[in-house]
Coordinates of C-alpha atoms and ligand atoms in Angstrom, one line a residue:
M152 CA 87.7 63.6 139.9
K153 CA 84.0 63.8 139.1
D154 CA 82.2 60.4 139.0
P155 CA 80.2 60.2 136.8
F156 CA 81.4 62.7 134.2
L157 CA 80.2 63.6 130.7
A158 CA 81.5 62.6 127.3
L159 CA 80.2 62.6 123.8
V160 CA 80.1 59.0 122.7
A161 CA 79.5 57.3 119.3
Q162 CA 77.7 53.9 119.7
Q163 CA 77.4 51.5 116.8
N164 CA 73.9 50.5 115.7
E165 CA 72.2 48.8 112.7
K166 CA 72.3 51.9 110.6
G167 CA 75.9 52.8 111.3
Y168 CA 76.3 54.8 114.5
S169 CA 74.7 57.5 116.6
V170 CA 76.4 60.1 118.8
A171 CA 75.1 61.3 122.2
A172 CA 76.2 62.7 125.5
E173 CA 76.7 59.9 128.1
E174 CA 77.8 59.6 131.7
L175 CA 81.1 57.7 132.0
H176 CA 82.9 56.5 135.1
P177 CA 86.7 56.6 135.7
S178 CA 86.8 52.8 135.5
D179 CA 85.5 53.1 131.8
L180 CA 88.7 54.8 130.7
N181 CA 91.7 53.0 129.1
R182 CA 93.9 51.8 132.0
D183 CA 96.8 51.2 129.6
A184 CA 97.0 54.9 128.9
E185 CA 99.5 56.4 131.5
V186 CA 98.1 59.9 132.0
L187 CA 94.8 60.9 133.4
V188 CA 93.9 64.4 132.1
E189 CA 91.2 66.8 133.4
I190 CA 90.2 68.3 130.1
A191 CA 89.3 72.0 129.9
Y192 CA 88.9 72.5 126.2
S193 CA 88.8 70.6 122.9
S194 CA 88.2 72.1 119.5
L195 CA 86.1 71.6 116.3
N196 CA 88.0 70.5 113.2
Y197 CA 86.7 69.5 109.8
K198 CA 87.5 65.9 110.7
D199 CA 85.5 66.2 114.0
A200 CA 82.6 67.3 111.9
L201 CA 82.9 64.4 109.6
A202 CA 82.9 62.0 112.6
L203 CA 80.0 63.8 114.3
T204 CA 77.8 63.7 111.2
A205 CA 78.9 60.2 110.1
K206 CA 79.9 61.7 106.7
G207 CA 83.4 60.3 106.7
K208 CA 84.9 57.0 107.9
I209 CA 86.8 58.5 110.8
I210 CA 85.9 56.3 113.7
R211 CA 87.8 53.0 113.7
R212 CA 86.2 51.3 116.8
F213 CA 83.2 51.6 119.0
P214 CA 82.2 52.8 121.4
M215 CA 84.3 56.0 120.7
V216 CA 84.6 59.2 122.6
L217 CA 84.8 61.8 119.8
G218 CA 87.2 64.8 119.6
I219 CA 90.6 64.8 117.9
D220 CA 92.1 67.5 120.2
L221 CA 92.3 68.1 123.9
A222 CA 93.9 70.4 126.4
G223 CA 93.9 70.3 130.2
T224 CA 95.8 69.4 133.3
V225 CA 97.4 66.2 134.4
L226 CA 95.6 64.6 137.4
E227 CA 97.6 61.3 137.6
S228 CA 100.5 59.9 135.7
S229 CA 102.5 56.7 135.7
S230 CA 104.9 58.1 133.1
D231 CA 108.1 59.8 134.1
E232 CA 107.4 62.4 131.4
F233 CA 104.4 64.0 133.1
K234 CA 103.5 65.1 136.6
P235 CA 100.2 66.0 138.2
G236 CA 99.4 69.7 137.7
Q237 CA 101.2 70.1 134.4
R238 CA 99.3 71.6 131.5
V239 CA 99.2 69.3 128.5
L240 CA 97.6 69.0 125.0
A241 CA 97.1 66.4 122.4
V242 CA 96.2 66.8 118.7
G243 CA 95.5 63.8 116.4
Q244 CA 97.5 60.8 117.4
G245 CA 94.4 58.6 116.9
L246 CA 92.2 60.5 119.4
G247 CA 88.6 60.2 118.4
E248 CA 89.5 57.6 115.7
T249 CA 91.2 54.6 117.4
E250 CA 91.6 56.0 120.9
W251 CA 89.0 57.9 123.1
G252 CA 89.2 61.6 122.4
G253 CA 88.7 65.1 123.8
Y254 CA 84.9 65.6 123.9
A255 CA 84.9 64.6 127.5
Q256 CA 85.6 66.1 131.0
F257 CA 88.3 63.5 131.7
Q258 CA 90.4 61.2 129.6
R259 CA 93.2 58.8 130.0
V260 CA 95.8 59.5 127.3
R261 CA 99.1 57.7 126.2
A262 CA 102.1 59.7 127.4
N263 CA 103.4 59.6 123.8
A264 CA 100.3 61.4 122.5
L265 CA 100.7 64.3 124.9
V266 CA 103.0 67.3 124.8
R267 CA 103.3 70.1 127.4
I268 CA 101.4 73.3 126.5
P269 CA 104.2 75.7 125.7
D270 CA 104.4 79.1 127.5
P271 CA 102.8 81.6 127.2
L272 CA 99.8 79.7 125.7
S273 CA 96.8 78.9 127.9
A274 CA 94.8 75.7 127.4
E275 CA 92.1 77.7 125.6
E276 CA 94.7 79.3 123.4
A277 CA 96.3 75.9 122.6
M278 CA 92.8 74.7 121.4
R279 CA 92.4 78.0 119.4
V280 CA 95.3 76.5 117.5
G281 CA 94.3 72.8 117.7
T282 CA 94.8 70.4 114.9
A283 CA 94.0 73.0 112.3
G284 CA 96.6 75.5 113.5
F285 CA 99.2 72.8 114.2
T286 CA 98.7 71.6 110.6
A287 CA 99.2 75.2 109.4
M288 CA 102.5 75.3 111.3
L289 CA 103.6 72.0 109.8
C290 CA 102.9 73.5 106.3
V291 CA 104.9 76.6 107.0
L292 CA 107.8 74.5 108.4
A293 CA 107.6 72.3 105.4
L294 CA 107.9 75.3 103.1
E295 CA 110.8 76.8 105.1
R296 CA 112.6 73.4 105.1
N297 CA 112.3 73.5 101.3
H298 CA 114.1 76.8 101.1
V299 CA 111.0 78.9 100.5
E300 CA 112.0 82.2 102.0
P301 CA 110.2 85.5 102.5
S302 CA 110.3 87.6 99.3
D303 CA 108.2 90.0 97.3
R304 CA 106.4 87.1 95.7
E305 CA 103.3 86.0 97.6
I306 CA 102.5 82.6 99.2
V307 CA 98.9 81.6 98.4
V308 CA 96.8 80.1 101.1
T309 CA 93.6 78.4 99.9
G310 CA 90.5 78.0 102.0
A311 CA 91.9 81.0 103.8
A312 CA 88.9 81.9 106.0
G313 CA 88.7 78.4 107.4
G314 CA 90.7 77.0 110.5
V315 CA 93.9 75.9 108.8
G316 CA 93.8 78.7 106.3
S317 CA 93.3 81.6 108.9
I318 CA 96.1 80.4 111.0
A319 CA 98.4 79.7 108.0
V320 CA 97.8 83.3 106.8
H321 CA 98.7 84.6 110.2
L322 CA 101.8 82.4 110.8
L323 CA 103.1 83.2 107.3
A324 CA 102.7 87.0 107.8
R325 CA 104.4 86.8 111.3
R326 CA 107.4 84.9 109.7
G327 CA 107.9 87.6 107.1
F328 CA 106.1 86.1 104.1
K329 CA 103.4 87.8 102.0
P330 CA 100.3 85.6 102.2
A331 CA 97.7 85.9 99.5
A332 CA 94.3 84.7 100.9
S333 CA 92.2 82.7 98.5
T334 CA 88.6 82.5 99.7
G335 CA 85.1 82.0 98.6
R336 CA 84.0 84.6 101.1
V337 CA 85.6 87.8 99.7
Q338 CA 83.3 89.7 102.1
L339 CA 85.8 88.6 104.8
E340 CA 88.6 90.7 103.3
E341 CA 88.9 92.9 106.3
Y342 CA 89.2 89.9 108.6
L343 CA 91.8 88.2 106.3
R344 CA 93.8 91.4 106.0
S345 CA 93.8 91.8 109.8
L346 CA 95.5 88.4 110.0
G347 CA 98.2 89.6 107.6
A348 CA 96.9 88.8 104.1
T349 CA 98.6 91.0 101.5
S350 CA 95.9 90.3 98.9
I351 CA 92.6 88.5 98.4
V352 CA 92.1 86.0 95.6
P353 CA 88.5 85.0 94.9
R354 CA 88.1 81.2 95.1
D355 CA 86.7 80.9 91.5
E356 CA 89.9 82.3 90.1
L357 CA 91.8 79.2 91.2
A358 CA 88.9 76.7 90.8
K359 CA 88.5 76.9 87.0
K360 CA 90.3 74.5 84.7
G361 CA 93.8 75.8 83.8
G362 CA 96.9 74.7 82.0
A363 CA 99.5 72.4 83.4
M364 CA 102.1 75.2 83.4
Q365 CA 100.8 78.7 84.0
S366 CA 102.5 82.1 84.5
E367 CA 104.7 82.1 87.6
R368 CA 102.6 83.8 90.3
W369 CA 103.4 82.4 93.8
A370 CA 106.6 81.7 95.8
G371 CA 104.7 78.8 97.3
G372 CA 101.3 77.7 98.6
V373 CA 99.5 76.2 101.6
D374 CA 96.6 74.3 100.1
T375 CA 93.6 73.1 102.2
V376 CA 91.2 72.7 99.2
G377 CA 92.7 70.1 96.8
G378 CA 91.2 69.3 93.4
Q379 CA 91.5 71.8 90.6
T380 CA 92.5 74.5 93.1
L381 CA 95.7 72.6 94.0
A382 CA 96.4 71.8 90.4
N383 CA 96.3 75.5 89.6
V384 CA 98.4 76.6 92.6
F385 CA 101.0 73.9 91.6
A386 CA 100.9 75.2 88.0
Q387 CA 101.4 78.8 89.0
T388 CA 104.2 78.3 91.5
A389 CA 107.4 80.0 90.5
Y390 CA 110.8 78.3 89.9
G391 CA 112.2 76.7 93.1
G392 CA 108.9 77.1 95.0
A393 CA 106.9 74.6 97.0
V394 CA 103.3 73.8 97.8
A395 CA 102.3 72.2 101.1
C396 CA 99.2 70.2 100.6
C397 CA 97.1 69.3 103.6
G398 CA 93.4 69.3 102.8
M399 CA 90.6 68.4 100.5
A400 CA 87.7 70.8 101.4
G401 CA 87.1 71.1 97.7
G402 CA 88.0 67.7 96.5
H403 CA 90.5 64.8 96.9
E404 CA 91.4 64.4 93.2
L405 CA 94.5 65.9 91.7
D406 CA 94.7 66.3 87.9
T407 CA 98.2 67.6 87.1
T408 CA 101.4 66.8 85.2
V409 CA 105.1 66.4 86.1
W410 CA 105.9 69.7 84.3
P411 CA 106.2 72.0 87.4
L412 CA 108.3 69.4 89.1
I413 CA 110.8 68.8 86.3
L414 CA 110.8 72.2 84.6
R415 CA 110.5 74.6 87.5
N416 CA 111.9 72.6 90.4
V417 CA 108.6 73.0 92.2
S418 CA 108.0 70.6 95.1
L419 CA 104.7 69.3 96.2
L420 CA 104.9 68.6 99.9
G421 CA 102.4 66.3 101.7
V422 CA 101.5 67.3 105.2
C423 CA 99.7 64.9 107.7
S424 CA 99.2 66.1 111.3
I425 CA 97.8 62.9 112.8
N426 CA 101.0 60.8 113.2
T427 CA 103.6 63.5 113.6
P428 CA 106.4 62.0 115.7
K429 CA 106.9 63.6 119.1
P430 CA 110.1 65.6 118.5
Q431 CA 108.5 67.3 115.5
R432 CA 105.3 67.9 117.5
I433 CA 107.3 69.6 120.2
E434 CA 109.2 71.7 117.7
A435 CA 106.0 72.7 115.9
W436 CA 104.3 73.7 119.2
S437 CA 107.3 75.7 120.3
E438 CA 107.3 77.5 116.9
I439 CA 103.6 78.2 117.2
A440 CA 104.1 79.7 120.7
R441 CA 107.0 81.8 119.4
T442 CA 105.2 83.0 116.3
V443 CA 101.5 83.7 117.1
D444 CA 100.1 87.0 118.2
R445 CA 97.8 85.9 121.0
D446 CA 95.4 88.8 120.4
I447 CA 95.0 87.8 116.7
L448 CA 94.6 84.2 117.8
G449 CA 91.7 85.4 119.9
A450 CA 90.2 87.2 117.0
I451 CA 90.4 84.1 114.8
S452 CA 88.5 82.0 117.3
R453 CA 85.4 81.7 119.4
T454 CA 84.6 79.4 122.3
E455 CA 81.3 77.4 122.3
P456 CA 79.9 74.8 124.7
L457 CA 80.0 71.1 123.9
S458 CA 76.2 71.1 123.9
K459 CA 76.2 73.1 120.6
I460 CA 78.5 70.7 118.8
A461 CA 76.0 69.1 116.4
E462 CA 74.9 72.5 115.0
L463 CA 78.6 73.6 114.7
A464 CA 79.5 70.4 112.8
E465 CA 76.9 71.2 110.1
D466 CA 78.2 74.8 109.9
I467 CA 81.9 73.8 109.4
L468 CA 81.0 71.2 106.7
S469 CA 79.0 73.9 104.8
G470 CA 81.9 76.3 105.0
R471 CA 80.1 78.7 107.3
V472 CA 82.6 78.7 110.1
R473 CA 85.2 81.6 110.1
G474 CA 88.5 80.6 111.7
R475 CA 88.5 78.3 114.7
V476 CA 86.0 77.1 117.2
V477 CA 87.2 76.1 120.7
I478 CA 84.9 73.6 122.5
D479 CA 84.3 74.1 126.3
V480 CA 83.8 70.5 127.4
N481 CA 82.2 71.7 130.6
G482 CA 79.7 73.8 128.8
Ligands
NAP776 N1 96.5 66.8 106.6 C1 96.1 67.0 107.9 O1 96.7 66.6 108.8 C2 94.9 67.9 108.1 C3 94.7 68.6 109.3 C4 93.7 69.5 109.5 C5 92.8 69.7 108.4 N2 93.0 69.0 107.3 C6 92.1 69.2 106.1 O2 92.2 70.5 105.7 C7 91.0 71.0 105.2 C8 90.6 72.3 106.0 O3 90.4 72.0 107.3 P1 89.8 73.1 108.3 O4 89.8 72.5 109.7 O5 90.6 74.4 108.0 O6 88.3 73.2 107.8 P2 87.4 74.6 107.7 O7 87.6 75.4 108.8 O8 86.1 74.1 107.3 O9 88.0 75.3 106.4 C9 87.9 74.9 105.1 C10 87.8 76.1 104.2 O10 87.9 75.6 102.8 C11 87.1 76.4 102.0 N3 86.1 75.6 101.3 C12 85.1 74.9 101.8 N4 84.5 74.2 100.9 C13 85.1 74.5 99.7 C14 84.9 74.1 98.3 N5 83.9 73.3 98.0 N6 85.8 74.5 97.4 C15 86.8 75.4 97.8 N7 87.0 75.8 99.0 C16 86.2 75.3 100.0 C17 86.4 77.4 102.9 O11 87.3 78.6 103.0 P3 86.8 80.0 102.3 O12 85.5 80.3 102.8 O13 87.9 80.9 102.7 O14 86.8 79.7 100.8 C18 86.5 76.8 104.3 O15 86.4 77.7 105.3 C19 90.0 69.9 105.4 O16 89.9 69.1 104.2 C20 90.6 69.0 106.5 O17 90.2 67.7 106.4 C21 94.0 68.1 107.1

């Protein structure tokens, strides 16, 4: 193991905190965490960008190594669950918030936070998925558990050109659904259709104020936007449908009524990826590995060095990132 090694660390100061690359030593890492991981890749999620730019209250203690995702190889383990040489990943589970995260060349991680990278995915592919794609899978599984089945009626995905949205469109298409991609970037139609979108819905169409019950349009939805967009998707979902709500890229408020719930049997499903219990995490990752087309996963993502993270964080917060960004922690 390298000593010292590089990590991106947030340090508290009088103004709040600042983030910079620092040299850390193995003895700096959390001895209570059972597994030492040599990290190959992390990723950039909306939440990482909020932490990097201090625009959201993500970090719960200082100093903090940022990065809510990581993938790499086990170097040492005092847990029976993991052996040196195994390929592992972690998404959420407090990384980058309460526990040191993935923007580092090495990290000690609690065994409970880790899962094996399922074949045939590589560490880089696991991070192409990352928290965003894992959340997309949780949304799809939530819809399926609520008896939303493939049919001629479309499932609308909002914020479709973003990380969660792109992977949700792709996963839905691969599982036989017809995903309608709602986007503010209609110029990305070709990209979204290549992921499996059956139609493109301009963002404005779902963002304007609408009635509490509207014409039945969707079999369900995966919503990453929140606010009026979610209220409209909920009001347009057909009898017996469901909407999985996981994001707030457009707003955290929700102005709606009980009508779709009690007159159309529509379910509003909350999805949180951070504290997903281990059995559900293992199930979701195995479904991801089974469902994704790895070539399309490649087309959804690009890999960038950790040295570019500040610029990339501004881009994702301004909605300029298409799909997913993998972070090479050695770059
Ligand atoms: N619940 C969870 O566990 C969980 C996990 C991961 C992410 N999230 C949340 O899900 C959301 C999306 O995350 P992400 O990683 O996919 O981020 P992202 O890559 O930045 O994607 C967000 C997308 O939302 C759309 N958008 C941005 N600003 C908007 C606005 N003002 N109004 C309407 N649409 C807007 C854009 O898509 P178009 O260009 O296509 O319009 C953008 O690409 C975030 O709120 C994030 O915090 C939640």
